[in-house]
PDB file of C-alpha atoms in Angstrom:
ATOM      1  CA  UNK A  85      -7.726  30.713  21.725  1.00 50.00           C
ATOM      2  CA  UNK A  86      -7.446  31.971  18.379  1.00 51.00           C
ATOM      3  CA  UNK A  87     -10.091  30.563  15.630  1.00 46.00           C
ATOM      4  CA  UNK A  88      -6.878  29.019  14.039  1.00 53.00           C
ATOM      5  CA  UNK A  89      -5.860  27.321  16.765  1.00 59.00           C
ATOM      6  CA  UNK A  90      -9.260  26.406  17.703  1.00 52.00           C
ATOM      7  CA  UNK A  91      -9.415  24.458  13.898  1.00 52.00           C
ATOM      8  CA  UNK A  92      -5.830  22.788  14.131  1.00 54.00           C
ATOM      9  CA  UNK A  93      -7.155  21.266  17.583  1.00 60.00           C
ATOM     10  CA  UNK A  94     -10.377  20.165  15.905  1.00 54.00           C
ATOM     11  CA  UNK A  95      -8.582  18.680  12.881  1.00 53.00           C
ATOM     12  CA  UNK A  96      -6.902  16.377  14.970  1.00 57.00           C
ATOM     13  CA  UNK A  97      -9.447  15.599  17.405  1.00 58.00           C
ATOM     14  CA  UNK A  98     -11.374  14.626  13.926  1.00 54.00           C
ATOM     15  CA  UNK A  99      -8.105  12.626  12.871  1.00 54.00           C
ATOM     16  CA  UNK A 100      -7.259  10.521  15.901  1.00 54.00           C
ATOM     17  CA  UNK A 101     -11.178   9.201  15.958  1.00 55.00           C
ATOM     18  CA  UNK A 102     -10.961   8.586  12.433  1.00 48.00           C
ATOM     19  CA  UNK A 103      -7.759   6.507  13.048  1.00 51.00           C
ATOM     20  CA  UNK A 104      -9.128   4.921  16.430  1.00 54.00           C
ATOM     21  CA  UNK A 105     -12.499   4.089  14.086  1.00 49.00           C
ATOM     22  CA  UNK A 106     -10.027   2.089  11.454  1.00 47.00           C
ATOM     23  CA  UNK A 107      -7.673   0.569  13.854  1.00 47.00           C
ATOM     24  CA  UNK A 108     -10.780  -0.451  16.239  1.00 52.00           C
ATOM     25  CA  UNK A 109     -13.024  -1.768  13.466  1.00 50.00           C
ATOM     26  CA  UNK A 110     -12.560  -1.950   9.899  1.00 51.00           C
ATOM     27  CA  UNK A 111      -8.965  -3.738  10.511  1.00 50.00           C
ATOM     28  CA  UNK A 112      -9.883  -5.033  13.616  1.00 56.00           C
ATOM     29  CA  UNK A 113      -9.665  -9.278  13.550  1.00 60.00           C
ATOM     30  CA  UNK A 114     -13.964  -9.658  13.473  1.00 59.00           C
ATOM     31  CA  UNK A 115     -14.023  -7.117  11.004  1.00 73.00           C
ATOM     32  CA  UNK A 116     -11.323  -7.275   8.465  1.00 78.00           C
ATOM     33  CA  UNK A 117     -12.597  -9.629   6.284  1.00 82.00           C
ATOM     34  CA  UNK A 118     -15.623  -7.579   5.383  1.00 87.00           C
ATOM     35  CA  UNK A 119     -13.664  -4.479   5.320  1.00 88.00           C
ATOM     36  CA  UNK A 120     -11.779  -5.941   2.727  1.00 93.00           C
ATOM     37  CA  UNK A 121     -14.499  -7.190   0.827  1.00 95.00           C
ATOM     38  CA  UNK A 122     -16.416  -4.022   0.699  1.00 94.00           C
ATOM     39  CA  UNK A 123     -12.526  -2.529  -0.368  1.00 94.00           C
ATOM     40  CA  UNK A 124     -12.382  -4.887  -3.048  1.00 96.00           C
ATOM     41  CA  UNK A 125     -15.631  -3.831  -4.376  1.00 97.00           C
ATOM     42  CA  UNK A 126     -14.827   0.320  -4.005  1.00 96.00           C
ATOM     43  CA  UNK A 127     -11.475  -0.941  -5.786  1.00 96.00           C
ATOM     44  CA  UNK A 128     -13.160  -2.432  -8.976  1.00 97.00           C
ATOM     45  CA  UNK A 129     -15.237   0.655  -9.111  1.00 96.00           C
ATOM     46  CA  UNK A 130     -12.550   2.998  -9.344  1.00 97.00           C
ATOM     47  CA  UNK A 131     -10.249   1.051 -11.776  1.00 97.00           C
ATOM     48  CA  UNK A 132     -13.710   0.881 -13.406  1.00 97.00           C
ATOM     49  CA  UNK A 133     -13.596   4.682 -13.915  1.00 97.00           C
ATOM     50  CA  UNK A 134     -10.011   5.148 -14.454  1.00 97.00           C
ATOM     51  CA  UNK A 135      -9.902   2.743 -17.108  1.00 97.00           C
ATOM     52  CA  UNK A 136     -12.825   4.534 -19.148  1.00 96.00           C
ATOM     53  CA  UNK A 137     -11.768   8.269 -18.598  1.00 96.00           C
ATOM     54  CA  UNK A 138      -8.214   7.026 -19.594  1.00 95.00           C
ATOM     55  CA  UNK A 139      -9.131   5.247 -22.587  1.00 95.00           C
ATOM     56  CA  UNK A 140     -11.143   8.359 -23.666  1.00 93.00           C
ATOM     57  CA  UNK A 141      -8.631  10.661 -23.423  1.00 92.00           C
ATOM     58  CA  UNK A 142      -5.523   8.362 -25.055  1.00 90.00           C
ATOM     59  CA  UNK A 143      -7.317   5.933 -27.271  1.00 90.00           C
ATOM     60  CA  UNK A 144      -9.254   7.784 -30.083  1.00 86.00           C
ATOM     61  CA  UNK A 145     -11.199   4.614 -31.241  1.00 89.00           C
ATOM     62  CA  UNK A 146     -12.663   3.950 -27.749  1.00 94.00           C
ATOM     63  CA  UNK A 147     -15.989   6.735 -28.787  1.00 92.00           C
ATOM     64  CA  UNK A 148     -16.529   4.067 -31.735  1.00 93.00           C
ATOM     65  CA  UNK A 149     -16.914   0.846 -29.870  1.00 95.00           C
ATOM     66  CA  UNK A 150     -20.388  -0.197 -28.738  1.00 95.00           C
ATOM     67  CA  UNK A 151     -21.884   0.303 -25.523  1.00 94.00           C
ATOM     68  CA  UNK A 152     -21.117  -3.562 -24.365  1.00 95.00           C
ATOM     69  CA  UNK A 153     -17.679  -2.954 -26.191  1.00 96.00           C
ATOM     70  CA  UNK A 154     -17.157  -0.277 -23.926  1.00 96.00           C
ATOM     71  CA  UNK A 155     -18.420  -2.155 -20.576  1.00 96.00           C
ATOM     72  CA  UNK A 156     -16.459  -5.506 -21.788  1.00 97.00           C
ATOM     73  CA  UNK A 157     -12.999  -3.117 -21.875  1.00 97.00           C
ATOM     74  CA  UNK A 158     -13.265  -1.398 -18.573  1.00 97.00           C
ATOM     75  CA  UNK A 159     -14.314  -4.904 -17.261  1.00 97.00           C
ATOM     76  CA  UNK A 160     -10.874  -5.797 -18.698  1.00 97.00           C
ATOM     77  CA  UNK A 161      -9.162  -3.049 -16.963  1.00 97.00           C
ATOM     78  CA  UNK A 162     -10.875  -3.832 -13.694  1.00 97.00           C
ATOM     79  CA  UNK A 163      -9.967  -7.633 -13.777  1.00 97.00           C
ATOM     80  CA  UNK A 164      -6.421  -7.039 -15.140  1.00 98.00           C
ATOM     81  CA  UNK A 165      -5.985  -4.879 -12.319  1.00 97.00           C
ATOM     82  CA  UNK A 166      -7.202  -7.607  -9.982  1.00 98.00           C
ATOM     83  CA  UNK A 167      -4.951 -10.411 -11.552  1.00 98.00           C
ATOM     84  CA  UNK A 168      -1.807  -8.441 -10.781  1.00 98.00           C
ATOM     85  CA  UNK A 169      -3.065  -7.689  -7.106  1.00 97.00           C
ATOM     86  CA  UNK A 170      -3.987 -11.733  -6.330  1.00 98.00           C
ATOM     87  CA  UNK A 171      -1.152 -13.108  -8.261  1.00 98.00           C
ATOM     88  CA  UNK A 172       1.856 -11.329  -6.490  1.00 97.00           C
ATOM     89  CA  UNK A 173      -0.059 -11.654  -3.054  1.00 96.00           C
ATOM     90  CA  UNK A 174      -0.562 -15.329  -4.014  1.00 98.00           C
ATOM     91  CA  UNK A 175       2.878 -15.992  -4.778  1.00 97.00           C
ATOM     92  CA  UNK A 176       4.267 -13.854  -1.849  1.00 96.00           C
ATOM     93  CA  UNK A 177       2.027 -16.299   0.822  1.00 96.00           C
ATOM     94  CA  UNK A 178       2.691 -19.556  -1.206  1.00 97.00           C
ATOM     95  CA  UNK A 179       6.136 -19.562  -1.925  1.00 95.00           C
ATOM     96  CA  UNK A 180       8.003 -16.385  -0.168  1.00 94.00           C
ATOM     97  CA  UNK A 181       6.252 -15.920   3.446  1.00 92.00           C
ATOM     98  CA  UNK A 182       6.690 -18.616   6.397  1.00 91.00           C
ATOM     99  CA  UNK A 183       3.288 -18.639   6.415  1.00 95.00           C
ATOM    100  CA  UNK A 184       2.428 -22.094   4.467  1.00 95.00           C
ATOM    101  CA  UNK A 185       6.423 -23.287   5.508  1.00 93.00           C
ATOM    102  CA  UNK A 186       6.385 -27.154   6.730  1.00 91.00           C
ATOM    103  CA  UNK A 187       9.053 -26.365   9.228  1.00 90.00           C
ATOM    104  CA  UNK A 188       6.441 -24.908  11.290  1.00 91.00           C
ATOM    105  CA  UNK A 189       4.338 -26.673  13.830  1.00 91.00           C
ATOM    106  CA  UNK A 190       0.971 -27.910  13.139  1.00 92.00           C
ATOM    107  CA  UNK A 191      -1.467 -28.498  10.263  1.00 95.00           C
ATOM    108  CA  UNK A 192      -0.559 -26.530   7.348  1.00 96.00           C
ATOM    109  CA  UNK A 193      -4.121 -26.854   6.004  1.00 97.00           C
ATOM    110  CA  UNK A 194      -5.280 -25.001   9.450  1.00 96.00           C
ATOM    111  CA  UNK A 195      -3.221 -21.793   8.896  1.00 96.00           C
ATOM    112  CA  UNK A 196      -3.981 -18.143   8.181  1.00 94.00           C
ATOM    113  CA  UNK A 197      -3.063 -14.925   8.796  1.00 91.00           C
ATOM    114  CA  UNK A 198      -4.702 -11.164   9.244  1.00 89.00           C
ATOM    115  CA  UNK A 199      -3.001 -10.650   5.772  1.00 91.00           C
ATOM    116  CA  UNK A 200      -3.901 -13.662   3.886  1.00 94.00           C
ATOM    117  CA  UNK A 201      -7.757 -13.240   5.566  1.00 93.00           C
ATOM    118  CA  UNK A 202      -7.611  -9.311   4.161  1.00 93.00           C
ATOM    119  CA  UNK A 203      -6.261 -10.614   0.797  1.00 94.00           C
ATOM    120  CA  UNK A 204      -8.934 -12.964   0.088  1.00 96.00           C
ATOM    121  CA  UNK A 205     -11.634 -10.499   1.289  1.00 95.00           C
ATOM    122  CA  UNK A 206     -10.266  -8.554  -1.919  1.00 95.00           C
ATOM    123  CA  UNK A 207     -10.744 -10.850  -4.325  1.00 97.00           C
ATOM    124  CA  UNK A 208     -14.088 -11.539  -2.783  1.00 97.00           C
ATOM    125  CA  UNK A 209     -14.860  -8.025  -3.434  1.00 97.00           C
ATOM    126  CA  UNK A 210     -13.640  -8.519  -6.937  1.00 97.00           C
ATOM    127  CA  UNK A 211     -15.280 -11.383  -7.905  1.00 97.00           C
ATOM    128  CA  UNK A 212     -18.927 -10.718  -6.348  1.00 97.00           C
ATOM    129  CA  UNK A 213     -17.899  -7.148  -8.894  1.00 97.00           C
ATOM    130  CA  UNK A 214     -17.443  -9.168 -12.009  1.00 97.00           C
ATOM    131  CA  UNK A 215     -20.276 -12.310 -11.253  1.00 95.00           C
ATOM    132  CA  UNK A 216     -22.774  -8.749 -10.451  1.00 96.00           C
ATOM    133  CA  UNK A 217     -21.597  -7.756 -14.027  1.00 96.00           C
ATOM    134  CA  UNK A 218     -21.530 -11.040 -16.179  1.00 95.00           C
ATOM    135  CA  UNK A 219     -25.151 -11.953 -14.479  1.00 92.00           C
ATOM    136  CA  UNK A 220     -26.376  -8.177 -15.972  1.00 94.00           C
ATOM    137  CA  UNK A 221     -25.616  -8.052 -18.954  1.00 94.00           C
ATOM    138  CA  UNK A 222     -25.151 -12.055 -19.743  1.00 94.00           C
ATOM    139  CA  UNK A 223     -23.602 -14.175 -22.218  1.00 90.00           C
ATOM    140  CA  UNK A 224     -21.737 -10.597 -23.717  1.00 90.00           C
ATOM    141  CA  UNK A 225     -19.112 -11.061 -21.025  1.00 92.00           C
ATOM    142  CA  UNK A 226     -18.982 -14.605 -20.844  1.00 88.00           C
ATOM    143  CA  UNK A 227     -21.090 -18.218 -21.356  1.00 89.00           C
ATOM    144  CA  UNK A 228     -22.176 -20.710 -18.705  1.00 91.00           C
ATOM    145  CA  UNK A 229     -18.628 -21.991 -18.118  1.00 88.00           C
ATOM    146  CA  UNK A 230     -17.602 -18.334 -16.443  1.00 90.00           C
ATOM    147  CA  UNK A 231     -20.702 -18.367 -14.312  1.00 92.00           C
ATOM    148  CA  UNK A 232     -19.453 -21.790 -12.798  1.00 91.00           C
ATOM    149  CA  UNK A 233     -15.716 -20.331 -12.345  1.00 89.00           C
ATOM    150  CA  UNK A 234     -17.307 -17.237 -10.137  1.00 93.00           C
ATOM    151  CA  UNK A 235     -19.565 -19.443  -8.058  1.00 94.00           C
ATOM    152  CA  UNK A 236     -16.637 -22.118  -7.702  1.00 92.00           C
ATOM    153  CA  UNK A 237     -14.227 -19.221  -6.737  1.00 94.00           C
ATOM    154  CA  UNK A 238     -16.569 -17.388  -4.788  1.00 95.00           C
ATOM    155  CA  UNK A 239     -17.300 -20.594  -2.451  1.00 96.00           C
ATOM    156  CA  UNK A 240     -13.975 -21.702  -2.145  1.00 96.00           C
ATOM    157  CA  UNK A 241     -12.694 -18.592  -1.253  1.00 97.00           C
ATOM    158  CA  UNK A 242     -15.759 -17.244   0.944  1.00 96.00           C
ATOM    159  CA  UNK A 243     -15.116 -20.881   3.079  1.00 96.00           C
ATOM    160  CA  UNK A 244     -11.319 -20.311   3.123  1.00 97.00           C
ATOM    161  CA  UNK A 245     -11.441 -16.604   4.301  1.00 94.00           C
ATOM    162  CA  UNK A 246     -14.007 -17.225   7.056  1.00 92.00           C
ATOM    163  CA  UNK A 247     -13.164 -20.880   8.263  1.00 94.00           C
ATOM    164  CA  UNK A 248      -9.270 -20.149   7.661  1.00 94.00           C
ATOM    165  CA  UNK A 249      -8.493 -23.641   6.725  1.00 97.00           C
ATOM    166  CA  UNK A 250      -7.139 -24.783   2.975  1.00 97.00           C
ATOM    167  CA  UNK A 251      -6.116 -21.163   2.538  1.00 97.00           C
ATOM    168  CA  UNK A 252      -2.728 -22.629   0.832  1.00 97.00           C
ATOM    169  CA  UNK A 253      -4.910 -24.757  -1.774  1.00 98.00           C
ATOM    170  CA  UNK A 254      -6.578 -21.137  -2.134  1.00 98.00           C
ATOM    171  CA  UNK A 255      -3.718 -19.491  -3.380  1.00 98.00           C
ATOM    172  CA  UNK A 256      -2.210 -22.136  -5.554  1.00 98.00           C
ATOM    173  CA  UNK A 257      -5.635 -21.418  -7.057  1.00 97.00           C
ATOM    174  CA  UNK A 258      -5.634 -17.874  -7.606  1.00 97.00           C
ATOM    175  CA  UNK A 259      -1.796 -18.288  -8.608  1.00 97.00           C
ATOM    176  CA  UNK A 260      -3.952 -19.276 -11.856  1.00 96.00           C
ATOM    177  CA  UNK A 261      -5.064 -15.530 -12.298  1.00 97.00           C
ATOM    178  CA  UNK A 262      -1.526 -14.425 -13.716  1.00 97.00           C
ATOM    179  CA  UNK A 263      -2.882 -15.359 -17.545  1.00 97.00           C
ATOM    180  CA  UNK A 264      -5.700 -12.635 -17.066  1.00 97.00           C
ATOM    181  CA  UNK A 265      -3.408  -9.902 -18.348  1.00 97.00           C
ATOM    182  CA  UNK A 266      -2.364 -11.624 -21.136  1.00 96.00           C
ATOM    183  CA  UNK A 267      -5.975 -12.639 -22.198  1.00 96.00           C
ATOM    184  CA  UNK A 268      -7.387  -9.234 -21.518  1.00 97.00           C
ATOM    185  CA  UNK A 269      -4.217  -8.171 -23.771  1.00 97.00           C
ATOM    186  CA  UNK A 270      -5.494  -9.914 -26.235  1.00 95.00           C
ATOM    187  CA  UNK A 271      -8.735  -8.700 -26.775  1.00 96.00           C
ATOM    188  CA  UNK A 272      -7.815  -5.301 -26.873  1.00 96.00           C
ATOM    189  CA  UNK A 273      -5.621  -6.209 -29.202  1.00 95.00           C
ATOM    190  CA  UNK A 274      -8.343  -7.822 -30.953  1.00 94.00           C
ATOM    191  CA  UNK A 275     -10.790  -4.836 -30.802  1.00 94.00           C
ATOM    192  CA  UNK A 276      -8.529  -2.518 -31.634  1.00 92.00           C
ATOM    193  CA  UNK A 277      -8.021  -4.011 -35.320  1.00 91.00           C
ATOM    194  CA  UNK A 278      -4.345  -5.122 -34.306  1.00 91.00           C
ATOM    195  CA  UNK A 279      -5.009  -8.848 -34.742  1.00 88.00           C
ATOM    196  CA  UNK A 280      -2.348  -9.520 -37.537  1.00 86.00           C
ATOM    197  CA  UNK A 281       0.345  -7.214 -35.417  1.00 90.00           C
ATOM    198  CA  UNK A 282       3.585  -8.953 -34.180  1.00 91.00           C
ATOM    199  CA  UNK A 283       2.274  -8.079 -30.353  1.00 94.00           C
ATOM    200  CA  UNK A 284      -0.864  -9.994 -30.858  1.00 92.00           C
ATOM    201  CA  UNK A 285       1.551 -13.241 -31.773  1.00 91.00           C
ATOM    202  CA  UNK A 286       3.868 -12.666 -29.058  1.00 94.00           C
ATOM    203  CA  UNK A 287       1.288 -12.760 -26.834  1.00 94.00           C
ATOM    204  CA  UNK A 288      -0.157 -15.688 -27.955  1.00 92.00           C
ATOM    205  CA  UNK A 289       2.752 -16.966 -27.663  1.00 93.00           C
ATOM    206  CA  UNK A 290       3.501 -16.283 -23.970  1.00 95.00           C
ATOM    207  CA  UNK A 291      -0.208 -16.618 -23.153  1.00 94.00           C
ATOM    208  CA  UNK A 292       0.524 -20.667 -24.086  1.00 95.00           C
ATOM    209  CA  UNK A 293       3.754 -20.528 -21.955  1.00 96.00           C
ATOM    210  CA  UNK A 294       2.076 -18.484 -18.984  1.00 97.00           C
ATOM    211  CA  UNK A 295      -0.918 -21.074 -19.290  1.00 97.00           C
ATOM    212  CA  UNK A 296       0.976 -24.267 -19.394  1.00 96.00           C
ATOM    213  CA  UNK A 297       2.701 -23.160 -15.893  1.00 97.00           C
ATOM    214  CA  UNK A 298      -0.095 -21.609 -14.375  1.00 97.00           C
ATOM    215  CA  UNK A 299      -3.143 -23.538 -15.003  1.00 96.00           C
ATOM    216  CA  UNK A 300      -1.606 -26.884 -16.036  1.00 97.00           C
ATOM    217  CA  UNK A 301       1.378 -27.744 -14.164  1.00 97.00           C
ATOM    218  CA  UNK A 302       0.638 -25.924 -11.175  1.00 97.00           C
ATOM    219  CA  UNK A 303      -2.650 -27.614 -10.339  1.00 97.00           C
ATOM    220  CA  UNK A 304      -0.287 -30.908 -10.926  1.00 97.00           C
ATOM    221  CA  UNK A 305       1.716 -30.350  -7.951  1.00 97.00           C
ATOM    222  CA  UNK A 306      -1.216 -29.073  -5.828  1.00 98.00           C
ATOM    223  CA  UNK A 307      -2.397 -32.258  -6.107  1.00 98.00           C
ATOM    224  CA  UNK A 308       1.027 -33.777  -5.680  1.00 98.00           C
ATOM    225  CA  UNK A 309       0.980 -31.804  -2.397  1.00 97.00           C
ATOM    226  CA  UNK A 310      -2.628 -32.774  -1.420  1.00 97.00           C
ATOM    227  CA  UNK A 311      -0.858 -36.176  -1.209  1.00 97.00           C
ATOM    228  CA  UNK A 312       1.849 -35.312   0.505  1.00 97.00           C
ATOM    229  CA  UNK A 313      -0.119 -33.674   2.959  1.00 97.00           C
ATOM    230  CA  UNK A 314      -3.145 -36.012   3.098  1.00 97.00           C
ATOM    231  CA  UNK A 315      -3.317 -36.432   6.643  1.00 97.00           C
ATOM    232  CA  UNK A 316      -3.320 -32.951   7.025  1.00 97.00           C
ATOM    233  CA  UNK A 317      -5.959 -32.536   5.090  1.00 97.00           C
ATOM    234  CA  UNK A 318      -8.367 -35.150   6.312  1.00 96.00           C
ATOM    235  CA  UNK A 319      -8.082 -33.220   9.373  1.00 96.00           C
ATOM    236  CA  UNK A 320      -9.892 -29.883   8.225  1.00 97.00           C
ATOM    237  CA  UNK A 321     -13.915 -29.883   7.621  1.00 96.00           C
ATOM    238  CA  UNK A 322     -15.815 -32.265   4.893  1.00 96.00           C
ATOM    239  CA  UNK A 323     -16.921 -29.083   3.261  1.00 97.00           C
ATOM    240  CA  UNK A 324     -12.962 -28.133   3.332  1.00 97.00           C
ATOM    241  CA  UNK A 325     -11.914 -31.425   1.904  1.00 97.00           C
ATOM    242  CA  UNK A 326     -14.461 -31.572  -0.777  1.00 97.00           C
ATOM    243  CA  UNK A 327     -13.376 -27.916  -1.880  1.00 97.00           C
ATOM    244  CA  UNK A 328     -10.058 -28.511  -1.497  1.00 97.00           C
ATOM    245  CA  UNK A 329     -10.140 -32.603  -3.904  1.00 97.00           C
ATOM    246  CA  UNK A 330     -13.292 -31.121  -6.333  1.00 96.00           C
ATOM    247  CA  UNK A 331     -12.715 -27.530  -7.078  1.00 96.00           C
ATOM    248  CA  UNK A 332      -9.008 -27.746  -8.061  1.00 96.00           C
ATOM    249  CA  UNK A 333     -10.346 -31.016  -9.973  1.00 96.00           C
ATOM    250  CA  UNK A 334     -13.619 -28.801 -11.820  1.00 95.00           C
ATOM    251  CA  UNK A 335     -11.212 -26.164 -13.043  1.00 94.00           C
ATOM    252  CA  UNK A 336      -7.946 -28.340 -14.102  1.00 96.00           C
ATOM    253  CA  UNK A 337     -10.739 -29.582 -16.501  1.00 95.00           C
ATOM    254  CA  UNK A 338     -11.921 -26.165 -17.770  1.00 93.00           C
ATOM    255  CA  UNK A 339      -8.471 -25.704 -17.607  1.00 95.00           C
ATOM    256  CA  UNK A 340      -7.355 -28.340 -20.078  1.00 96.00           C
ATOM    257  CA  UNK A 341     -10.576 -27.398 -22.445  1.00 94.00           C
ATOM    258  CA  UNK A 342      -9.549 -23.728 -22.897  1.00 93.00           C
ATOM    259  CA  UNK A 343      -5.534 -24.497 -23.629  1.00 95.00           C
ATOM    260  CA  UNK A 344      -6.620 -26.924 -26.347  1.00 94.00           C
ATOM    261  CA  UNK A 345      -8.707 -23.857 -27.406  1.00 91.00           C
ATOM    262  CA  UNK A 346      -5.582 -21.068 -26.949  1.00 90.00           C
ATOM    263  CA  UNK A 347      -3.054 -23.889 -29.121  1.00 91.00           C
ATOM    264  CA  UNK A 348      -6.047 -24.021 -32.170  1.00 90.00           C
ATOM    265  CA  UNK A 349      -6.228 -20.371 -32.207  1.00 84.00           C
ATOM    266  CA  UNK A 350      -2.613 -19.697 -31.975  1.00 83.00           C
ATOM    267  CA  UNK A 351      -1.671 -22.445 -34.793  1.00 85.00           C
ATOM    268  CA  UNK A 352      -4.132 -20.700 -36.348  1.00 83.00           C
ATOM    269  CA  UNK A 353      -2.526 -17.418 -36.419  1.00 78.00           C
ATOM    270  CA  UNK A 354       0.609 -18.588 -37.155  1.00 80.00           C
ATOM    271  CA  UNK A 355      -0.843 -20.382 -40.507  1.00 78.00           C
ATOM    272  CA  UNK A 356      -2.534 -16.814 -41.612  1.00 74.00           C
ATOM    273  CA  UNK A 357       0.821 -14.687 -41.216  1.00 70.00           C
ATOM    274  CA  UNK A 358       3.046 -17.930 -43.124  1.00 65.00           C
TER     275      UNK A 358
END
């Protein structure tokens, strides 16, 4: 046996325990969860990176920002990143998989899925990233009221990945992440001096639209469908039902505060450019 044959045989010696090691553990059932959590981490890092190495090479103003300017834009990138991820997954499960579907049997509140368990493990990983971040270099990337989000979304989420029940509530949740991009959008925007631009109203704009649906109306008909579904709900866990009535409840509040907040500042804008 030739040294070259010798090497092809070892390569995939090397590659089928490599695959048997993924198959058998990371995405095994016991282990996926944590597999994605710890991907979800490794994720953030590396749009972390890509985010600062591309800015440095495309935007010529990013050597001038600060040091927390700097960490507060590739935090951006990272969670802009994450917002596309959890909103097209959330959607997908919610509204496009048979998943959630009442024309299956049993409690809709009990379901889950190896996907929708890996999913949430994700956005574990993201959000134990970003609370690691705002607790290190806090208030610069965010007050008291984004401390409460993370610990709200990290328990609700952390109980729905590992219990699997209210995963449905979870996701018309997270839904709620698709007006990241278009708040991240418009602080770079911001920081990059192009506050009285036409892009900075137009997103303003959309960022009302995007809000009204997402973080307004939406929550509306989860609670419509709590109702609907209220026996199926009293049938999961107290901890369950108390996530499932006061978290939604917490954050349609926040909710409410910050779009009175986004309709000052966009009047506001308007009034300038008139």
């Amino acid at each position: 046996m030739d040294l070259s044959t010798a090497s092809l045989m070892a390569a995939k010696a090397y590659s089928y325990k490599a695959e048997s090691l993924v198959k058998e553990y990371l995405l095994a059932d016991s282990y996926a969860s944590y597999t994605a959590v710890l991907g979800g981490i490794l994720m953030c890092k590396m749009v972390y990176d890509i985010t600062y190495l591309f800015s440095s090479f495309y935007y010529k103003s990013y050597a001038s920002l600060t040091k927390l300017q700097k960490l507060e834009w590739n935090n951006r990138g990272m969670s802009t990143v994450h917002a596309i991820f959890i909103t097209y997954m959330s959607v997908y499960l919610v509204f496009f998989s048979h998943l959630f579907s009442d024309q299956l049997d049993g409690p809709v509140t009990l379901r889950s899925s190896n996907l929708s368990n890996f999913t949430l493990g994700v956005s574990v990983g993201y959000f134990i990233t970003d609370f690691a971040m705002i607790f290190w270099v806090y208030p610069s990337l965010g007050g008291m009221e984004y401390v409460l989000h993370h610990i709200l979304s990290l328990i609700s989420i952390v109980y729905a990945t590992y219990s699997g029940e209210g995963q449905l509530y979870t996701y018309m949740v997270l839904i709620s992440e698709t007006t990241t991009p278009g708040i991240n959008l418009r602080w770079f925007l911001d920081t990059a001096g192009m506050k009285k631009s036409k892009a900075y109203l137009v997103n303003g704009a959309l960022m009302v639209v995007v809000w009204l649906v997402a973080r307004i109306i939406l929550f509306i008909y989860l609670f419509y469908h709590l109702y609907l579904h209220y026996d199926q709900v009293m049938r999961m866990q107290t901890f369950s039902c108390i996530l499932v009535f006061g978290v939604p409840t917490v954050l349609l509040i926040m909710n409410t505060i910050w779009f009175t907040k986004i309709l000052r500042g966009l009047k506001k804008t308007m009034a300038k450019r008139e």
